[in-house]
Coordinates of C-alpha atoms and ligand atoms in Angstrom, one line a residue:
Chain A
M1 CA 110.9 97.3 148.6
K2 CA 110.6 97.8 152.3
Q3 CA 107.3 97.0 154.0
P4 CA 106.1 99.7 156.3
N5 CA 107.1 99.0 159.9
R6 CA 103.5 98.7 161.1
I7 CA 103.2 95.5 159.0
K8 CA 106.5 94.1 160.1
S9 CA 105.6 94.4 163.7
W10 CA 102.3 92.8 163.4
E11 CA 102.0 90.3 166.1
I12 CA 99.0 88.1 165.2
T13 CA 97.7 86.0 168.0
S14 CA 94.5 84.9 166.4
E15 CA 92.5 85.2 163.3
S16 CA 89.9 87.5 164.8
N17 CA 92.5 89.7 166.3
F18 CA 94.1 90.0 162.9
I19 CA 90.9 91.0 161.2
N20 CA 90.1 93.5 163.9
R21 CA 93.5 95.1 163.6
R22 CA 93.1 95.4 159.9
A23 CA 89.6 96.9 160.2
F24 CA 91.1 99.4 162.5
L25 CA 93.9 100.3 160.0
A26 CA 91.4 100.6 157.2
S27 CA 89.1 102.8 159.2
A28 CA 92.0 105.0 160.3
G29 CA 92.4 105.7 156.6
L30 CA 95.9 104.2 156.6
A31 CA 95.0 102.0 153.7
A32 CA 94.9 105.0 151.5
A33 CA 98.3 106.3 152.5
G34 CA 100.6 106.6 149.5
A35 CA 97.7 106.8 147.1
T36 CA 98.6 110.4 146.4
L37 CA 102.1 109.5 145.3
L38 CA 103.1 108.4 141.9
P39 CA 101.4 105.2 140.7
A40 CA 103.3 102.4 142.3
T41 CA 104.6 99.4 140.4
G42 CA 106.1 96.1 141.5
N43 CA 105.8 95.2 145.2
A44 CA 105.3 98.9 145.9
A45 CA 101.8 98.4 144.5
V46 CA 100.8 96.0 147.2
R47 CA 97.7 97.5 148.7
E48 CA 95.0 96.8 151.3
L49 CA 92.0 94.8 150.2
E50 CA 88.4 94.9 151.2
T51 CA 87.7 91.4 152.6
V52 CA 85.1 89.4 154.5
P53 CA 85.7 86.5 156.8
G54 CA 85.5 83.2 154.9
P55 CA 84.8 79.6 156.0
Y56 CA 87.3 76.8 156.8
S57 CA 89.9 79.0 158.6
T58 CA 92.1 77.2 161.1
D59 CA 92.6 78.9 164.5
E60 CA 96.3 78.0 164.5
E61 CA 98.6 81.0 164.7
P62 CA 99.5 82.3 161.2
N63 CA 103.2 82.6 160.3
S64 CA 104.6 86.1 160.3
W65 CA 104.5 88.4 157.3
E66 CA 108.3 87.9 157.0
D67 CA 108.1 84.1 156.9
V68 CA 105.3 84.2 154.4
T69 CA 107.0 86.7 152.1
T70 CA 110.7 85.7 152.3
Y71 CA 110.7 81.9 152.3
N72 CA 109.1 80.9 149.0
N73 CA 109.4 78.3 146.2
F74 CA 108.8 80.2 143.0
Y75 CA 111.4 78.9 140.5
E76 CA 110.5 81.6 138.0
F77 CA 112.5 83.9 140.2
G78 CA 115.3 81.5 141.2
T79 CA 115.6 78.2 143.1
G80 CA 116.8 79.6 146.4
K81 CA 114.2 80.1 149.1
E82 CA 114.9 83.9 149.3
D83 CA 115.4 84.3 145.5
P84 CA 111.7 85.2 144.9
Y85 CA 111.8 87.8 147.6
R86 CA 115.0 89.2 146.1
Y87 CA 114.3 89.1 142.4
A88 CA 110.5 89.6 142.2
Q89 CA 110.4 93.0 143.8
D90 CA 110.1 94.9 140.5
F91 CA 107.9 92.4 138.6
V92 CA 105.0 94.4 137.2
T93 CA 101.6 92.8 137.2
E94 CA 99.5 95.6 135.8
P95 CA 97.9 95.1 133.3
W96 CA 97.3 91.4 133.6
T97 CA 95.1 89.3 131.4
V98 CA 94.0 85.7 131.8
R99 CA 93.0 83.6 128.8
I100 CA 90.1 81.2 129.4
E101 CA 89.8 78.4 126.9
G102 CA 88.7 74.8 126.2
E103 CA 85.5 73.1 127.1
C104 CA 83.3 76.0 128.1
E105 CA 80.8 78.4 126.7
K106 CA 82.5 81.7 127.5
P107 CA 86.2 81.5 126.5
G108 CA 88.1 84.7 126.0
D109 CA 90.7 87.1 127.4
Y110 CA 89.7 88.5 130.7
A111 CA 91.4 91.4 132.5
F112 CA 92.4 90.5 136.1
E113 CA 90.1 93.2 137.5
D114 CA 87.1 91.8 135.6
L115 CA 87.8 88.3 136.9
V116 CA 87.8 89.4 140.5
A117 CA 85.4 92.3 140.6
P118 CA 82.1 90.3 140.9
H119 CA 83.3 88.3 143.9
A120 CA 83.6 89.0 147.6
L121 CA 87.2 88.6 148.8
E122 CA 87.4 86.1 151.6
D123 CA 90.0 85.8 154.4
R124 CA 90.9 82.2 154.8
V125 CA 93.6 81.0 157.2
Y126 CA 94.9 77.7 155.7
R127 CA 97.7 75.2 156.6
H128 CA 100.3 75.1 153.8
R129 CA 102.3 71.9 153.5
C130 CA 105.3 71.9 151.1
V131 CA 106.4 68.7 149.5
E132 CA 109.8 69.4 151.0
A133 CA 108.4 68.6 154.5
W134 CA 108.0 72.1 155.9
S135 CA 104.7 73.9 156.6
M136 CA 103.2 77.3 157.5
V137 CA 99.9 78.7 158.4
V138 CA 98.9 81.5 155.9
P139 CA 96.1 84.0 156.0
W140 CA 95.2 84.0 152.3
V141 CA 92.6 86.3 150.6
G142 CA 90.7 84.9 147.7
I143 CA 87.6 83.6 146.0
P144 CA 86.4 80.0 145.8
L145 CA 87.8 78.8 142.5
G146 CA 84.5 77.1 141.7
D147 CA 82.6 80.3 141.8
L148 CA 85.0 81.9 139.4
L149 CA 85.0 78.9 137.0
K150 CA 81.2 78.6 136.8
R151 CA 81.1 82.0 135.2
F152 CA 82.7 80.5 132.1
E153 CA 80.1 77.8 131.9
P154 CA 82.2 74.7 131.5
N155 CA 80.4 72.0 129.5
S156 CA 80.0 68.3 130.2
D157 CA 83.4 67.5 128.5
A158 CA 85.2 69.6 131.0
K159 CA 86.7 66.8 133.2
Y160 CA 89.9 68.7 134.2
V161 CA 91.2 72.2 134.5
R162 CA 94.7 73.1 133.3
F163 CA 96.5 76.2 134.6
E164 CA 99.5 78.0 133.1
T165 CA 102.0 80.5 134.6
L166 CA 103.3 83.5 132.7
Y167 CA 106.3 82.7 130.5
D168 CA 108.5 85.8 130.1
P169 CA 112.2 85.2 130.8
R170 CA 112.9 89.0 130.6
R171 CA 110.6 89.6 133.6
M172 CA 111.1 86.2 135.3
P173 CA 114.9 85.7 135.4
G174 CA 114.6 82.1 136.7
Q175 CA 113.1 81.1 133.4
R176 CA 116.4 81.8 131.7
R177 CA 117.6 78.4 132.8
A178 CA 115.8 75.2 132.0
V179 CA 115.4 74.1 135.6
L180 CA 111.8 73.1 134.7
D181 CA 110.1 72.8 131.4
W182 CA 108.6 76.4 131.2
P183 CA 106.0 77.6 131.3
Y184 CA 104.9 76.0 134.6
V185 CA 101.6 74.1 134.3
E186 CA 99.3 72.5 136.8
G187 CA 96.0 70.7 136.7
L188 CA 93.1 69.6 138.8
T189 CA 90.1 67.4 138.3
I190 CA 86.9 69.4 137.8
E191 CA 85.7 68.1 141.2
E192 CA 88.9 69.3 142.9
A193 CA 88.6 72.6 141.1
M194 CA 85.0 73.0 142.2
H195 CA 85.6 72.0 145.8
P196 CA 84.8 74.9 148.1
L197 CA 88.2 74.7 149.8
T198 CA 90.0 75.5 146.6
L199 CA 90.9 79.1 146.5
M200 CA 91.8 81.4 143.7
T201 CA 94.0 83.6 145.7
V202 CA 94.7 87.3 145.2
G203 CA 96.0 88.3 148.6
V204 CA 97.7 87.5 151.9
Y205 CA 97.4 89.2 155.2
G206 CA 94.6 91.4 153.9
K207 CA 96.7 92.8 151.2
S208 CA 97.1 92.1 147.5
L209 CA 99.7 89.4 146.8
P210 CA 103.4 90.4 146.9
N211 CA 105.1 89.3 143.7
Q212 CA 107.1 86.5 145.4
N213 CA 103.8 84.9 146.5
G214 CA 102.5 84.6 143.0
A215 CA 100.9 88.0 142.1
P216 CA 98.5 88.8 140.9
L217 CA 96.6 85.5 141.2
R218 CA 97.5 82.0 142.2
L219 CA 95.9 78.8 143.4
V220 CA 95.8 77.5 146.9
I221 CA 94.6 73.9 147.4
P222 CA 95.3 73.4 151.1
W223 CA 95.1 69.5 151.1
K224 CA 97.7 69.2 148.4
Y225 CA 101.5 69.8 148.4
G226 CA 102.3 73.4 147.8
F227 CA 103.6 73.0 144.2
K228 CA 100.0 72.4 143.1
G229 CA 99.4 76.0 144.0
I230 CA 100.4 77.5 140.6
K231 CA 101.4 81.2 140.7
S232 CA 101.0 84.2 138.4
I233 CA 98.4 82.5 136.3
V234 CA 97.8 83.6 132.7
K235 CA 95.8 80.7 131.3
I236 CA 93.0 78.5 132.5
E237 CA 91.8 75.7 130.2
F238 CA 89.0 73.2 130.6
T239 CA 90.1 69.8 129.2
K240 CA 88.7 66.4 128.5
R241 CA 92.0 64.6 129.4
Q242 CA 94.1 64.8 132.5
P243 CA 96.8 67.5 131.9
R244 CA 100.5 66.9 132.8
N245 CA 101.9 69.1 135.5
S246 CA 105.4 70.5 135.5
W247 CA 106.9 68.6 138.5
N248 CA 105.3 65.4 137.2
V249 CA 106.9 66.0 133.8
S250 CA 110.3 66.7 135.4
A251 CA 110.4 63.7 137.8
P252 CA 107.4 61.4 137.3
H253 CA 108.5 58.9 140.0
E254 CA 108.7 61.6 142.6
Y255 CA 105.8 63.9 141.8
G256 CA 102.3 62.8 140.7
F257 CA 99.3 64.5 139.3
Y258 CA 97.3 64.4 142.6
A259 CA 100.0 65.4 145.1
N260 CA 97.7 65.0 148.0
V261 CA 99.4 65.5 151.4
N262 CA 99.8 62.0 152.7
P263 CA 102.0 61.0 155.7
E264 CA 102.0 57.4 154.6
V265 CA 103.4 57.8 151.1
D266 CA 107.0 59.0 151.3
H267 CA 108.8 61.0 148.7
P268 CA 111.4 58.6 147.3
R269 CA 114.2 60.6 148.9
W270 CA 112.6 61.8 152.1
S271 CA 109.9 61.0 154.6
Q272 CA 106.5 62.7 154.5
A273 CA 105.5 61.5 157.9
R274 CA 106.5 64.7 159.7
E275 CA 107.0 68.3 158.9
R276 CA 108.9 71.3 160.2
R277 CA 106.7 74.2 161.0
I278 CA 108.4 77.4 159.9
G279 CA 108.7 79.9 162.6
A280 CA 108.7 77.3 165.4
G281 CA 112.4 78.1 166.1
L282 CA 115.8 76.4 166.2
F283 CA 114.9 73.9 168.9
A284 CA 111.3 72.9 167.9
E285 CA 110.4 69.3 167.2
K286 CA 108.9 68.4 163.9
Q287 CA 105.2 67.8 164.0
P288 CA 103.3 64.9 162.5
T289 CA 101.8 65.5 159.1
L290 CA 98.1 64.9 158.8
M291 CA 96.3 63.0 156.1
F292 CA 95.1 65.5 153.4
N293 CA 97.0 68.1 155.6
G294 CA 94.1 67.9 158.1
Y295 CA 91.4 68.5 155.6
A296 CA 90.4 64.8 155.3
E297 CA 86.9 65.5 156.5
E298 CA 86.3 67.9 153.7
V299 CA 88.0 66.1 150.8
A300 CA 88.6 62.4 151.5
S301 CA 85.4 61.5 149.7
L302 CA 86.8 63.0 146.4
Y303 CA 89.3 60.0 146.4
S304 CA 87.1 57.1 147.5
G305 CA 88.2 54.0 145.5
L306 CA 91.4 55.6 144.4
D307 CA 94.7 53.9 145.3
L308 CA 96.5 56.8 146.9
R309 CA 99.8 54.9 146.9
K310 CA 99.7 54.6 143.1
N311 CA 98.1 58.0 142.5
Y312 CA 100.6 60.0 144.6
Chain B
M1 CA 159.9 81.2 155.6
S2 CA 161.0 81.9 159.2
P3 CA 159.2 79.9 161.9
K4 CA 157.8 83.1 163.2
T5 CA 156.1 84.1 160.0
L6 CA 154.8 80.6 159.6
R7 CA 153.3 80.7 163.1
A8 CA 151.7 84.1 162.3
M9 CA 150.3 82.8 159.1
K10 CA 148.9 79.7 160.7
V11 CA 147.1 81.8 163.3
A12 CA 145.7 84.0 160.5
V13 CA 144.4 81.0 158.5
F14 CA 142.9 79.5 161.7
I15 CA 140.9 82.7 162.3
L16 CA 139.9 82.8 158.6
C17 CA 138.6 79.2 158.9
L18 CA 136.5 80.2 161.9
L19 CA 134.8 83.1 160.1
P20 CA 131.9 81.0 158.6
L21 CA 131.2 79.6 162.1
G22 CA 131.3 83.1 163.6
K23 CA 128.8 84.4 161.0
L24 CA 126.5 81.5 161.7
A25 CA 126.7 82.2 165.4
L26 CA 125.9 85.9 165.0
E27 CA 123.0 85.0 162.8
A28 CA 121.8 82.3 165.3
F29 CA 121.8 84.8 168.1
G30 CA 120.3 87.6 166.0
V31 CA 123.1 90.0 166.5
A32 CA 122.8 93.3 164.7
G33 CA 119.6 92.2 162.9
M34 CA 121.3 89.2 161.3
S35 CA 119.3 86.1 161.1
L36 CA 119.2 82.5 159.9
G37 CA 116.0 83.2 158.0
A38 CA 112.6 81.6 158.2
N39 CA 114.0 78.0 158.4
P40 CA 117.0 78.3 160.7
V41 CA 117.6 74.5 161.1
E42 CA 117.8 74.0 157.4
E43 CA 120.0 77.1 157.0
L44 CA 122.5 75.8 159.6
L45 CA 122.4 72.3 158.1
H46 CA 123.1 73.5 154.6
R47 CA 125.7 76.1 155.5
C48 CA 127.8 73.7 157.7
G49 CA 127.5 71.0 154.9
K50 CA 128.6 73.5 152.3
W51 CA 131.6 74.7 154.3
G52 CA 132.6 71.1 155.1
L53 CA 132.7 70.4 151.4
N54 CA 134.4 73.7 150.6
F55 CA 137.2 72.9 153.1
L56 CA 137.5 69.3 151.7
L57 CA 138.1 70.7 148.2
I58 CA 140.4 73.4 149.5
T59 CA 142.5 70.7 151.3
L60 CA 142.7 68.7 148.1
A61 CA 143.8 71.8 146.2
I62 CA 146.9 72.3 148.3
T63 CA 149.1 69.8 146.6
P64 CA 148.4 71.0 143.0
L65 CA 148.7 74.6 144.3
R66 CA 152.1 73.8 145.7
R67 CA 153.3 72.2 142.5
L68 CA 152.0 75.0 140.3
S69 CA 153.3 77.8 142.4
G70 CA 156.4 76.2 143.7
W71 CA 155.5 77.5 147.2
N72 CA 156.3 74.5 149.2
A73 CA 155.2 76.0 152.6
A74 CA 151.6 75.5 151.4
I75 CA 151.8 72.0 152.7
R76 CA 152.1 73.3 156.2
F77 CA 148.5 74.4 156.1
R78 CA 147.0 71.2 154.8
R79 CA 146.4 69.5 158.1
M80 CA 144.6 72.4 159.6
L81 CA 142.4 72.8 156.5
G82 CA 141.6 69.1 156.5
L83 CA 140.7 69.2 160.2
F84 CA 138.4 72.2 159.6
A85 CA 136.7 70.2 156.8
F86 CA 136.1 67.5 159.4
F87 CA 135.0 70.1 162.0
Y88 CA 132.3 71.6 159.7
I89 CA 131.1 68.2 158.5
L90 CA 130.8 67.0 162.1
L91 CA 128.8 70.1 162.9
H92 CA 126.6 69.4 159.8
F93 CA 126.0 65.9 161.2
L94 CA 125.2 67.2 164.7
V95 CA 122.8 69.8 163.3
Y96 CA 121.1 67.0 161.5
A97 CA 121.0 64.5 164.4
G98 CA 120.4 67.0 167.2
L99 CA 118.4 69.9 165.8
D100 CA 116.6 68.3 162.9
Q101 CA 116.0 64.8 164.3
R102 CA 116.4 65.7 168.0
F103 CA 118.6 62.6 168.5
A104 CA 115.6 60.3 167.7
M105 CA 117.6 57.1 166.8
Q106 CA 114.6 55.6 165.1
Y107 CA 114.4 58.4 162.5
I108 CA 118.1 58.7 162.1
V109 CA 118.6 55.0 161.5
E110 CA 115.6 55.0 159.1
D111 CA 117.2 57.9 157.1
I112 CA 120.6 56.2 157.0
V113 CA 119.1 53.0 155.7
E114 CA 116.4 54.3 153.4
R115 CA 117.7 57.6 152.0
P116 CA 120.7 56.8 149.7
Y117 CA 122.0 60.4 149.9
I118 CA 122.2 60.1 153.7
T119 CA 123.8 56.6 153.4
L120 CA 126.6 58.2 151.3
G121 CA 127.0 61.1 153.8
I122 CA 127.4 58.8 156.8
I123 CA 129.9 56.6 154.9
A124 CA 131.9 59.7 154.1
L125 CA 131.8 60.9 157.7
V126 CA 132.8 57.4 159.1
L127 CA 135.7 57.3 156.7
L128 CA 136.8 60.7 157.8
L129 CA 137.1 59.6 161.5
P130 CA 140.3 57.6 161.2
L131 CA 141.9 60.5 159.2
A132 CA 141.0 63.0 161.9
I133 CA 142.3 60.7 164.6
T134 CA 145.6 60.0 162.9
S135 CA 146.3 63.6 162.2
T136 CA 148.7 64.1 165.1
N137 CA 152.4 64.2 164.7
G138 CA 152.8 61.2 166.9
M139 CA 150.4 59.1 164.8
M140 CA 152.1 60.3 161.7
R141 CA 155.4 59.1 163.0
R142 CA 154.0 55.8 164.3
L143 CA 152.3 54.9 161.1
G144 CA 155.1 56.0 158.8
R145 CA 154.4 54.9 155.2
R146 CA 151.0 53.5 156.1
W147 CA 149.9 57.0 157.2
Q148 CA 150.1 58.3 153.6
K149 CA 148.3 55.2 152.3
L150 CA 145.5 55.7 154.9
H151 CA 145.1 59.3 154.1
R152 CA 144.5 58.6 150.4
L153 CA 141.0 57.8 151.7
V154 CA 140.3 61.5 151.2
Y155 CA 139.7 60.9 147.5
P156 CA 136.8 58.5 147.9
I157 CA 135.5 60.6 150.7
A158 CA 135.4 63.7 148.5
I159 CA 133.6 61.7 145.8
L160 CA 131.0 60.5 148.3
A161 CA 130.6 64.0 149.6
V162 CA 129.9 65.6 146.2
W163 CA 127.6 62.6 145.3
H164 CA 125.7 63.2 148.6
F165 CA 125.3 66.8 147.7
Y166 CA 124.1 65.9 144.1
W167 CA 121.6 63.4 145.4
Q168 CA 119.9 65.6 147.9
V169 CA 119.0 68.5 145.6
K170 CA 115.4 68.7 144.6
Q171 CA 115.8 69.9 141.1
D172 CA 118.5 72.4 140.4
I173 CA 121.7 70.4 140.0
L174 CA 123.9 73.3 138.7
E175 CA 125.7 73.8 142.0
P176 CA 126.6 70.2 142.8
L177 CA 127.7 69.9 139.1
I178 CA 130.1 72.8 139.6
Y179 CA 131.5 71.1 142.7
A180 CA 131.8 67.8 140.7
G181 CA 133.7 69.7 138.0
I182 CA 136.1 71.2 140.5
L183 CA 136.7 67.8 142.2
A184 CA 137.2 66.1 138.8
L185 CA 139.9 68.8 138.0
L186 CA 141.6 68.3 141.4
L187 CA 141.6 64.5 141.0
G188 CA 142.6 64.7 137.3
V189 CA 145.6 66.8 138.1
R190 CA 146.7 64.2 140.7
Y191 CA 146.3 61.4 138.2
F192 CA 148.4 63.4 135.7
Y193 CA 151.2 63.8 138.3
H194 CA 150.9 60.1 139.1
L195 CA 151.4 59.2 135.4
Q196 CA 154.3 61.6 135.1
R197 CA 156.0 60.1 138.1
K198 CA 155.5 56.6 136.7
R199 CA 156.9 57.6 133.3
K200 CA 159.9 59.1 134.9
Q201 CA 160.5 56.0 136.9
H202 CA 160.1 53.8 133.9
A203 CA 162.5 55.9 131.9
L204 CA 165.0 55.7 134.8
T205 CA 164.8 51.9 135.0
M206 CA 165.1 51.5 131.3
D207 CA 168.1 53.8 131.3
K208 CA 169.8 51.7 134.0
K209 CA 168.9 48.5 132.2
L210 CA 170.4 49.7 128.9
R211 CA 173.6 50.9 130.6
S212 CA 174.0 47.6 132.4
E213 CA 173.5 45.7 129.1
T214 CA 176.1 47.6 127.1
P215 CA 179.5 46.4 128.0
Ligands
HEM401 C1 131.6 64.3 154.0 C2 130.5 64.4 154.7 C3 129.4 65.4 154.2 C4 129.4 66.5 153.4 C5 130.7 67.1 152.8 C6 128.1 67.0 153.3 C7 127.7 68.1 152.6 C8 126.4 68.5 152.3 C9 126.0 69.5 151.4 C10 127.0 70.4 150.6 C11 124.7 69.6 151.5 C12 123.8 70.6 150.7 C13 123.7 71.9 151.3 C14 122.9 72.9 150.4 O1 122.0 72.4 149.7 O2 123.3 74.1 150.5 C15 124.2 68.6 152.4 C16 122.9 68.4 152.7 C17 122.5 67.5 153.7 N1 123.2 66.6 154.3 FE1 125.2 66.4 154.2 N2 127.3 66.2 154.1 C18 128.0 65.2 154.6 C19 127.6 64.2 155.5 C20 126.3 64.1 155.9 C21 125.8 63.2 157.0 C22 126.7 62.2 157.7 C23 124.5 63.4 157.1 C24 123.5 62.7 158.1 C25 123.6 61.5 158.5 C26 124.1 64.4 156.2 C27 122.8 64.9 156.1 C28 122.4 65.9 155.2 C29 121.1 66.4 155.1 C30 119.9 65.9 155.9 C31 121.1 67.4 154.1 C32 120.0 68.3 153.7 C33 119.0 67.7 152.8 C34 117.8 68.6 152.5 O3 117.9 69.8 152.8 O4 116.9 68.2 151.9 N3 125.2 64.8 155.5 N4 125.3 67.9 152.9

């Protein structure tokens, strides 16, 4: 699908500028354009969201819509960086149901709309650091994961939260090859899940998530490597024991459970000390990677006493 | 083939070999909406590496091709193809050292020492240097038989190159495995020719021996 030109040409200089521009678009009624046509599916269904400014936003300049939506790791749609953009266009995410289970009082199957409806959608501009040593700045839209999880009333045995991506090789062509052990699974400690930085994300740039970014809902944990941000979630389980996560299962000596951004602990095959900022151009220097991706003040206390070299 | 046709074909192959570079240049300068994508440094690095490896394998395919097709003139293109392999690999290295690391020796040395896949890559590149330097007619003449011996270095170079490719992928090893398969085939064919030659020689000497023994 082609994005309308007005989005492509968005030149965002700052967060406030971006929010103003979107408010203008919404008030001009442009958001409703297309609503009179046939019901859209796939990425054609990407639409404007009602959002409020959220906390924790960086004032660094966000990456362009193109960067954010064409350079993705989403192996369910292929292992190339542009594969998700190419092969996820027609992926249909309506209807979408999320199963909640495990150590909580209100397990069950919840429709995507019912999960999201009670919450205000917050704009949050976060740094995003991939384990492959590149980074972006992304204006996400979402709800604090903790606020969502509390509705299911986790009990005192809920020490961890396990997440699972849709498994459907007919709709996700990348799953037809066993590159990873499908379905993709991820996990957080309950403290990490409840941390106010952790975002259950439903949009980007003020719009609902394009498929290649993990529609209709995905995690964003800005102090961890990007692979912790599991996409197209269909299951959330509260567990007593630490769950395994897909990359850890596939290469335990390279990817751990925590996967906190840490410039001092290298990946066995490359350095994590510096990162290439996407969009900085052909001649830009790499920039130093910050401890916890620059969110140390907010999250370092979660890991006091933990050996981060061992628990990578 | 007449010298004129050969010349024309050489020019054509030369231009073909430059096409990947031309496409990269158009993309780098954003001509006609083309682009290197969101991560241009990575794209340049990967594409130059890939074409270096492609040309390395194409060069190795010339001899089997010649034997199978009987088209002996194929050998006339081998040197050019080999030099293009070297050219793209050198570009690959320059993109890495210049654009990716901005010639920061400290990081480059750290990579070469600590990242096994880069260690393999640099060994392959260093081994390619004498082959490129001795590719002139003069050098060929001067080295005589030793020239051929020296240029057998291309076999371990190709193995190192595919190994380097295999070791740098994050997870999806399908593509390097395909390259490894093609390389195994090309080297296997050579080994087969080698055995055949040996058997023939053996048969020949046995024959002579028998004849000299019978009065
Ligand atoms: C015979 C010599 C070499 C060949 C044929 C070669 C080929 C390749 C190939 C095919 C790739 C993968 C491209 C892709 O994924 O699409 C690659 C990646 C790479 N090579 Fe080489 N290479 C060689 C030497 C070197 C040298 C000397 C260096 C640096 C000192 C180097 C550094 C790299 C780096 C940094 C990557 C990318 C790793 C990543 O993206 O994570 N290579 N090379």
